[in-house]
Coordinates of C-alpha atoms in Angstrom, one line a residue:
M1438 CA 17.4 -22.6 7.5
H1439 CA 19.9 -21.0 9.9
L1440 CA 18.3 -18.6 12.4
S1441 CA 20.1 -16.0 14.4
D1442 CA 19.6 -15.8 18.2
E1443 CA 17.1 -13.0 17.7
E1444 CA 15.1 -15.0 15.1
K1445 CA 15.1 -18.1 17.3
A1446 CA 13.7 -16.0 20.2
M1447 CA 10.9 -14.8 17.9
Y1448 CA 10.3 -18.3 16.7
D1449 CA 10.1 -19.6 20.2
G1450 CA 7.4 -17.2 21.1
R1451 CA 9.2 -14.5 23.0
D1452 CA 7.3 -11.7 21.3
G1453 CA 3.9 -13.4 21.5
P1454 CA 1.8 -15.7 19.3
A1455 CA 1.4 -13.4 16.3
V1456 CA 5.1 -13.0 15.8
Q1457 CA 5.6 -16.7 16.5
K1458 CA 3.2 -17.5 13.7
A1459 CA 4.9 -15.0 11.4
M1460 CA 8.2 -16.7 12.0
D1461 CA 6.7 -20.1 11.4
L1462 CA 5.3 -18.9 8.1
L1463 CA 8.7 -17.4 7.1
M1464 CA 10.4 -20.7 7.9
R1465 CA 8.1 -22.7 5.8
Y1466 CA 8.3 -20.2 3.0
G1467 CA 12.1 -19.9 3.1
E1468 CA 12.5 -23.7 3.1
A1469 CA 10.2 -24.1 0.1
L1470 CA 12.4 -21.5 -1.7
G1471 CA 15.7 -23.1 -0.7
A1472 CA 16.8 -20.1 1.3
E1473 CA 19.5 -20.7 3.8
R1474 CA 18.6 -17.9 6.1
L1475 CA 16.5 -14.8 6.5
V1476 CA 17.6 -11.2 5.9
E1477 CA 16.6 -8.1 7.9
T1478 CA 14.2 -5.7 6.3
R1479 CA 12.9 -2.4 7.5
N1480 CA 10.7 -1.6 4.5
V1481 CA 7.5 -3.5 3.7
C1482 CA 4.9 -2.7 1.0
A1483 CA 1.8 -4.8 1.2
T1484 CA -2.0 -5.1 0.9
I1485 CA -3.2 -4.9 4.5
T1486 CA -6.7 -3.5 4.6
S1487 CA -9.8 -5.4 3.8
T1488 CA -12.3 -4.3 1.2
T1489 CA -14.4 -7.3 0.1
P1490 CA -17.8 -8.6 1.3
F1491 CA -16.1 -12.0 1.9
Q1492 CA -13.6 -10.5 4.3
R1493 CA -16.3 -8.5 6.0
D1494 CA -18.4 -11.7 6.5
F1495 CA -15.3 -13.6 7.6
A1496 CA -14.5 -10.9 10.3
L1497 CA -18.1 -11.2 11.6
A1498 CA -18.3 -15.0 11.5
K1499 CA -14.9 -15.5 13.3
G1500 CA -15.8 -12.9 16.0
G1501 CA -12.2 -11.6 16.0
G1502 CA -12.8 -8.6 13.8
M1503 CA -9.8 -7.3 11.9
D1504 CA -7.4 -9.5 13.9
A1505 CA -9.2 -12.5 12.5
V1506 CA -8.8 -11.2 8.9
F1507 CA -5.1 -10.5 9.4
S1508 CA -4.5 -13.9 11.1
E1509 CA -6.1 -15.8 8.2
F1510 CA -5.1 -13.8 5.2
S1511 CA -1.7 -12.3 6.3
L1512 CA -0.4 -15.0 8.6
D1513 CA -1.9 -18.2 7.1
S1514 CA -3.3 -18.9 10.6
Q1515 CA -6.8 -20.4 11.2
E1516 CA -6.4 -19.4 14.8
T1517 CA -7.2 -15.8 15.5
V1518 CA -4.4 -14.0 17.4
E1519 CA -4.0 -10.5 18.6
I1520 CA -1.9 -8.5 16.1
P1521 CA 0.7 -6.2 17.7
K1522 CA 2.1 -3.1 16.2
F1523 CA 4.3 -3.6 13.2
K1524 CA 8.1 -3.7 13.9
V1525 CA 9.1 -2.0 10.6
F1526 CA 8.1 0.8 8.3
T1527 CA 5.1 -0.6 6.4
S1528 CA 3.2 1.0 3.4
H1529 CA -0.3 -0.1 2.4
L1530 CA -0.8 -0.5 -1.4
Q1531 CA -3.9 0.3 -3.5
L1532 CA -7.4 -0.8 -2.9
G1533 CA -10.2 -2.4 -5.0
F1534 CA -12.1 0.9 -5.2
D1535 CA -11.9 4.7 -4.5
P1536 CA -13.8 5.2 -1.2
G1537 CA -14.6 8.7 -2.4
Q1538 CA -16.4 7.4 -5.4
P1539 CA -18.4 4.3 -4.3
E1540 CA -21.4 4.8 -6.5
R1541 CA -19.2 5.4 -9.6
M1542 CA -17.2 2.2 -8.8
G1543 CA -20.2 0.1 -7.9
V1544 CA -19.4 -0.3 -4.2
S1545 CA -22.0 -0.2 -1.4
E1546 CA -21.8 2.2 1.5
E1547 CA -21.6 -0.8 3.8
I1548 CA -18.4 -2.0 2.2
V1549 CA -17.0 1.6 2.3
R1550 CA -17.7 1.7 6.1
F1551 CA -16.1 -1.7 6.5
Y1552 CA -13.0 -0.6 4.6
E1553 CA -12.8 2.6 6.7
K1554 CA -12.8 0.4 9.9
S1555 CA -10.1 -1.8 8.3
E1556 CA -8.0 1.3 7.4
R1557 CA -8.2 2.6 11.0
H1558 CA -7.1 -0.8 12.3
A1559 CA -4.1 -0.9 9.9
A1560 CA -3.1 2.6 10.6
G1561 CA -3.3 1.9 14.4
L1562 CA -0.8 -1.0 13.9
G1563 CA 1.6 1.4 12.2
A1564 CA 0.8 1.1 8.5
Q1565 CA 1.2 4.1 6.2
I1566 CA -2.0 4.3 4.3
M1567 CA -0.6 5.3 0.9
N1568 CA -3.2 3.4 -1.2
T1569 CA -1.1 3.3 -4.3
C1570 CA 0.8 1.0 -6.6
T1571 CA 3.6 3.6 -6.7
P1572 CA 4.7 4.0 -3.1
Y1573 CA 8.0 5.6 -4.3
Q1574 CA 5.9 8.6 -5.4
V1575 CA 4.5 9.4 -2.0
G1576 CA 7.3 8.9 0.5
N1577 CA 8.6 5.3 0.4
I1578 CA 11.9 5.5 -1.4
P1579 CA 14.4 2.9 -0.2
T1580 CA 18.0 3.4 -0.8
R1581 CA 20.4 1.4 -3.0
G1582 CA 21.2 -2.0 -1.4
E1583 CA 18.4 -1.8 1.1
H1584 CA 16.5 -5.1 1.6
C1585 CA 12.8 -4.7 1.2
A1586 CA 9.7 -6.9 1.2
W1587 CA 7.3 -5.5 -1.5
M1588 CA 4.2 -6.6 -3.3
E1589 CA 2.9 -5.3 -6.6
S1590 CA 4.8 -6.1 -9.8
S1591 CA 5.3 -2.6 -11.2
A1592 CA 6.5 -1.4 -7.8
V1593 CA 8.9 -4.3 -7.4
V1594 CA 10.6 -3.8 -10.7
Y1595 CA 11.0 0.0 -10.0
C1596 CA 12.4 -0.8 -6.6
N1597 CA 15.0 -3.2 -7.9
S1598 CA 15.9 -1.4 -11.1
V1599 CA 15.6 2.3 -10.6
L1600 CA 16.2 2.6 -6.9
G1601 CA 18.7 -0.2 -6.6
A1602 CA 17.0 -1.6 -3.5
R1603 CA 16.4 -5.3 -3.2
T1604 CA 13.1 -7.2 -3.1
N1605 CA 11.4 -10.2 -4.7
T1606 CA 7.7 -10.0 -5.6
E1607 CA 6.2 -11.0 -2.3
G1608 CA 2.6 -11.9 -1.4
R1609 CA 0.2 -10.8 1.3
E1610 CA 1.3 -13.6 3.6
S1611 CA 5.1 -13.1 3.4
T1612 CA 4.7 -9.4 3.7
G1613 CA 2.4 -9.8 6.7
A1614 CA 5.0 -11.9 8.4
A1615 CA 7.8 -9.4 7.5
M1616 CA 6.0 -6.4 9.0
L1617 CA 5.8 -8.3 12.4
T1618 CA 9.3 -9.7 12.4
G1619 CA 11.5 -7.4 10.2
R1620 CA 12.6 -10.5 8.3
I1621 CA 12.2 -12.0 4.8
P1622 CA 13.9 -15.1 3.1
Y1623 CA 17.3 -14.3 1.7
W1624 CA 17.0 -15.5 -1.9
G1625 CA 16.3 -14.3 -5.4
Y1626 CA 17.0 -10.6 -6.0
H1627 CA 18.4 -10.1 -2.5
L1628 CA 21.5 -11.9 -3.8
D1629 CA 24.2 -10.2 -5.9
Q1630 CA 24.5 -13.0 -8.5
N1631 CA 20.8 -13.0 -9.3
R1632 CA 20.8 -9.3 -10.1
R1633 CA 23.2 -9.5 -13.1
A1634 CA 21.8 -9.2 -16.6
T1635 CA 21.2 -12.3 -18.6
H1636 CA 20.0 -10.8 -21.8
V1637 CA 21.2 -7.8 -23.8
V1638 CA 18.7 -5.6 -25.7
E1639 CA 20.5 -3.5 -28.3
L1640 CA 18.6 -0.4 -29.3
E1641 CA 18.7 0.4 -33.0
I1642 CA 16.2 3.3 -32.8
E1643 CA 15.6 6.2 -30.5
V1644 CA 13.3 5.5 -27.5
E1645 CA 11.9 8.8 -26.4
S1646 CA 8.3 9.2 -25.3
V1647 CA 6.4 7.4 -22.6
Q1648 CA 4.6 5.4 -25.3
D1649 CA 8.0 4.4 -26.8
W1650 CA 9.2 3.2 -23.4
G1651 CA 6.0 1.3 -22.8
L1652 CA 6.4 -0.5 -26.2
L1653 CA 10.0 -1.3 -25.5
G1654 CA 9.1 -2.8 -22.1
Y1655 CA 6.3 -4.9 -23.5
Y1656 CA 8.7 -6.3 -26.2
I1657 CA 11.4 -7.1 -23.6
G1658 CA 9.0 -8.8 -21.2
E1659 CA 7.7 -11.1 -24.0
H1660 CA 11.2 -12.1 -25.0
V1661 CA 13.0 -12.4 -21.7
Q1662 CA 10.1 -13.5 -19.5
E1663 CA 11.4 -13.8 -15.9
R1664 CA 15.0 -13.1 -16.6
V1665 CA 17.1 -9.8 -16.3
P1666 CA 17.6 -7.7 -19.4
V1667 CA 20.0 -4.8 -19.9
V1668 CA 19.1 -2.2 -22.4
H1669 CA 22.1 -0.9 -24.4
S1670 CA 22.6 1.5 -27.3
R1671 CA 26.0 1.8 -29.0
R1672 CA 25.2 5.5 -29.7
G1673 CA 24.1 6.0 -26.1
I1674 CA 20.7 6.9 -24.9
S1675 CA 20.3 10.5 -26.0
R1676 CA 17.8 11.5 -23.3
V1677 CA 17.8 9.9 -19.9
P1678 CA 14.3 8.5 -19.2
N1679 CA 12.4 10.2 -16.3
L1680 CA 10.1 8.7 -13.7
P1681 CA 7.0 8.3 -15.9
R1682 CA 9.0 6.7 -18.7
L1683 CA 10.8 4.2 -16.3
K1684 CA 7.5 3.6 -14.5
H1685 CA 5.7 2.6 -17.7
F1686 CA 8.7 0.7 -19.1
G1687 CA 9.0 -1.6 -16.0
A1688 CA 5.2 -2.0 -15.7
A1689 CA 5.0 -3.2 -19.3
A1690 CA 7.9 -5.6 -18.9
S1691 CA 6.5 -7.1 -15.8
S1692 CA 3.1 -7.6 -17.5
S1693 CA 4.0 -9.2 -20.9
G1694 CA 6.7 -11.2 -19.0
G1695 CA 7.6 -11.6 -15.4
V1696 CA 10.5 -9.1 -15.3
E1697 CA 11.3 -8.0 -11.7
M1698 CA 14.6 -6.3 -12.5
Y1699 CA 16.2 -4.6 -15.5
H1700 CA 19.2 -2.5 -16.2
I1701 CA 19.7 0.4 -18.6
A1702 CA 23.4 0.9 -19.3
G1703 CA 24.5 4.3 -18.2
V1704 CA 21.2 5.1 -16.5
T1705 CA 20.2 2.6 -13.7
P1706 CA 22.4 2.4 -10.5
E1707 CA 23.8 -1.1 -11.1
A1708 CA 24.6 -0.6 -14.7
L1709 CA 27.0 2.2 -15.2
T1710 CA 28.3 0.2 -18.2
L1711 CA 27.1 -2.9 -20.1
E1712 CA 29.9 -4.9 -18.6
Q1713 CA 28.9 -4.0 -15.0
A1714 CA 25.3 -5.1 -15.7
L1715 CA 26.5 -8.4 -17.0
G1716 CA 28.9 -9.0 -14.1
G1717 CA 31.6 -10.2 -16.5
K1718 CA 29.5 -13.0 -18.0
A1719 CA 28.4 -13.5 -21.6
P1720 CA 24.7 -12.9 -22.1
V1721 CA 22.4 -15.8 -22.8
E1722 CA 21.0 -13.9 -25.8
V1723 CA 21.4 -10.6 -27.6
L1724 CA 18.1 -9.1 -28.8
R1725 CA 17.9 -6.2 -31.3
Y1726 CA 15.1 -3.7 -31.1
G1727 CA 14.5 -1.7 -34.2
E1728 CA 11.6 -0.2 -36.2
A1729 CA 10.2 -3.6 -37.2
E1730 CA 10.1 -4.8 -33.6
R1731 CA 8.5 -1.6 -32.5
R1732 CA 5.8 -1.8 -35.1
A1733 CA 5.1 -5.5 -34.3
T1734 CA 4.8 -4.7 -30.6
Y1735 CA 2.4 -1.9 -31.2
E1736 CA 0.2 -4.1 -33.4
K1737 CA 0.2 -6.8 -30.8
I1738 CA -0.8 -4.6 -28.0
N1739 CA -3.6 -3.2 -30.1
T1740 CA -4.9 -6.6 -31.3
T1741 CA -8.2 -6.3 -29.4
G1742 CA -8.9 -2.8 -30.8
K1743 CA -11.6 -3.1 -33.5
D1744 CA -14.3 -0.4 -33.0
A1745 CA -13.4 3.3 -33.4
E1746 CA -16.1 4.4 -30.9
V1747 CA -14.6 4.8 -27.4
Q1748 CA -16.7 4.9 -24.3
Y1749 CA -14.0 5.1 -21.7
V1750 CA -10.5 6.6 -21.4
M1751 CA -8.4 5.4 -18.5
L1752 CA -5.2 7.0 -17.5
G1753 CA -3.0 6.2 -14.5
C1754 CA -1.7 2.7 -14.6
P1755 CA 0.7 2.7 -12.8
H1756 CA -0.7 5.7 -10.9
Y1757 CA -0.1 9.0 -12.6
T1758 CA 2.6 11.3 -11.4
I1759 CA 2.0 15.0 -10.9
E1760 CA 3.9 15.6 -14.1
Q1761 CA 1.5 13.4 -16.0
I1762 CA -1.6 15.1 -14.5
W1763 CA -0.1 18.4 -15.4
E1764 CA 0.4 17.2 -19.0
A1765 CA -3.2 15.8 -19.2
A1766 CA -4.5 19.2 -17.9
Q1767 CA -2.6 21.0 -20.6
L1768 CA -3.9 18.7 -23.3
I1769 CA -7.6 19.0 -22.2
E1770 CA -7.8 22.6 -21.1
G1771 CA -10.5 24.4 -23.1
R1772 CA -12.0 21.1 -24.5
K1773 CA -14.9 18.9 -23.3
V1774 CA -15.2 15.2 -22.8
H1775 CA -17.6 13.8 -25.4
P1776 CA -21.1 12.9 -24.1
S1777 CA -20.7 9.3 -25.0
C1778 CA -17.3 8.9 -23.3
E1779 CA -15.8 9.1 -19.8
L1780 CA -12.3 10.1 -18.7
W1781 CA -11.0 8.6 -15.4
I1782 CA -7.4 9.4 -14.2
F1783 CA -6.0 7.4 -11.3
T1784 CA -3.3 8.7 -9.0
P1785 CA -2.3 8.4 -5.3
R1786 CA -4.6 10.4 -3.0
A1787 CA -1.6 12.5 -1.9
I1788 CA -0.8 13.5 -5.5
K1789 CA -4.5 14.3 -6.1
S1790 CA -4.2 16.8 -3.2
L1791 CA -1.3 18.4 -5.0
A1792 CA -3.3 18.5 -8.3
D1793 CA -6.2 20.1 -6.4
R1794 CA -3.9 22.9 -5.1
N1795 CA -2.3 23.5 -8.5
G1796 CA -5.6 23.8 -10.2
Y1797 CA -5.2 20.7 -12.5
T1798 CA -8.1 18.9 -10.9
K1799 CA -10.4 21.8 -11.8
I1800 CA -9.2 22.0 -15.4
I1801 CA -9.8 18.3 -15.8
E1802 CA -13.2 18.4 -14.1
D1803 CA -14.3 21.5 -16.0
A1804 CA -13.6 19.4 -19.2
G1805 CA -15.8 16.6 -17.8
G1806 CA -13.1 14.2 -16.6
I1807 CA -12.4 13.0 -13.1
I1808 CA -9.3 12.3 -11.0
M1809 CA -9.7 9.2 -8.8
G1810 CA -7.5 7.8 -6.1
D1811 CA -6.5 4.6 -4.3
S1812 CA -7.4 2.1 -7.1
C1813 CA -7.6 1.5 -10.9
S1814 CA -10.0 -0.3 -13.2
A1815 CA -7.8 -3.5 -13.2
M1816 CA -7.9 -3.6 -9.4
S1817 CA -11.6 -2.5 -9.0
R1818 CA -13.1 -4.3 -12.1
A1819 CA -15.0 -1.0 -12.4
M1820 CA -15.5 1.1 -15.5
P1821 CA -18.4 3.2 -16.9
K1822 CA -21.5 1.3 -17.7
G1823 CA -21.8 0.3 -21.3
T1824 CA -18.1 0.3 -22.0
K1825 CA -17.1 -1.8 -25.0
T1826 CA -13.9 0.0 -26.0
V1827 CA -11.3 1.7 -23.9
A1828 CA -8.3 3.9 -24.7
L1829 CA -5.2 3.7 -22.6
D1830 CA -1.6 5.1 -22.5
S1831 CA -0.5 2.2 -20.4
A1832 CA 0.8 -1.0 -22.2
K1833 CA 0.3 -2.8 -18.9
Q1834 CA -3.4 -1.9 -18.7
A1835 CA -3.9 -2.6 -22.4
H1836 CA -2.5 -6.1 -21.7
Y1837 CA -4.8 -6.7 -18.7
L1838 CA -8.1 -5.0 -19.2
P1839 CA -9.3 -7.0 -22.3
A1840 CA -8.8 -10.2 -20.3
I1841 CA -10.2 -8.9 -17.0
L1842 CA -13.2 -7.0 -18.3
G1843 CA -13.8 -8.3 -21.7
V1844 CA -13.3 -4.9 -23.5
Q1845 CA -11.5 -3.8 -26.6
A1846 CA -8.4 -1.7 -25.9
W1847 CA -6.6 0.9 -27.9
F1848 CA -3.1 1.8 -26.7
G1849 CA -1.4 5.0 -27.7
S1850 CA 0.0 8.3 -26.5
T1851 CA -1.5 10.5 -23.8
A1852 CA -2.4 13.1 -26.4
E1853 CA -4.2 10.4 -28.5
C1854 CA -6.1 9.2 -25.4
I1855 CA -7.2 12.8 -24.5
D1856 CA -8.3 13.3 -28.1
A1857 CA -10.4 10.0 -27.9
A1858 CA -12.0 11.3 -24.7
C1859 CA -13.0 14.5 -26.4
T1860 CA -14.2 13.1 -29.7
G1861 CA -15.5 9.7 -28.5
R1862 CA -13.4 8.0 -31.2
W1863 CA -10.0 6.5 -31.5
N1864 CA -8.0 8.5 -34.0
G1865 CA -4.6 7.2 -33.1
G1866 CA -2.3 5.0 -35.1
Y1867 CA 1.2 3.9 -35.5
A1868 CA 3.6 6.8 -35.8

């Protein structure tokens, strides 16, 4: 790969051993990808803190504390080096548990204390402790064309598609190197030609609700896999999808397939028209999404749902917006969660604070639900004891939880999920 003079200086050790190791990692990574050079980034989203017993024991065994953990797991270095402050704006993504609810999530106080130590270490290096899979909700909103280095599939697809910034789905190691160097390999979705649509999805029905957008995303991911779809309607999209709808759409597409970027003609920033999204090229395939496709997708997502009794309702994957918490509070106000069921709602800690101030937390807690931060059941592998069947309004989570936790899953609207929490039964169905 070609290196600039600044990059050569970092690679030669001018800025110390940690930066040198970061540059070595980026060189190996870039060459494996076939990248010809690196690109400057000033925006990194990554998993930085440590939350597992293994990482705790590793830190103790190595004797280097948190520097040892970062060296091994974020720089691919068996040698422990002192980690300097990060060069670029860096956001920490979600955890494996909510540190405010350790008992509920099956985490020991010892692990919570280790995490808090790790969090202080990361913050001291300059990380923003956002603890969410939706950093764009709580202050990290890159601009169109900005080169980023982000982890987390649902965040990456939102960053590329809705914000028009540029990132590939990175890992802990490449982002660790990026935060110390301000560089990432210039390949994939950093390049104009790779951002153009390959598949056209013609809408033959209205797509309106969050549930509708989740179903459409799941269908598209299955059919285009890792390629770039553009959604188009000859009649035009009658109502522009908002943040929750686009959040659930992208998350579903990146779960059933590997979609890292999509276009919606007339809505997303790089697709003012269908022709602009395609970049003047003919599509590889034109898919049509109508009533039959919607029904088949709904039935596929609900394949694992067998038993009507529901022990757990999980909302907030990706993390709930304040609008979604407001909606949930409206739906549950004056009702009670059934004694045989639990309702957990996941959101960024910063948004929970807003929900607290607005009184939504109290409404939900008075009904018997709980708002949790920093994690989700897929990340934590935590759910109420005895859960056999879960209800979800996230196609992404309905895709993952049965495989991760061995539960049955019902997917439906938020209203259907709230009703399941209050009745202890799934009463939803295709509508």
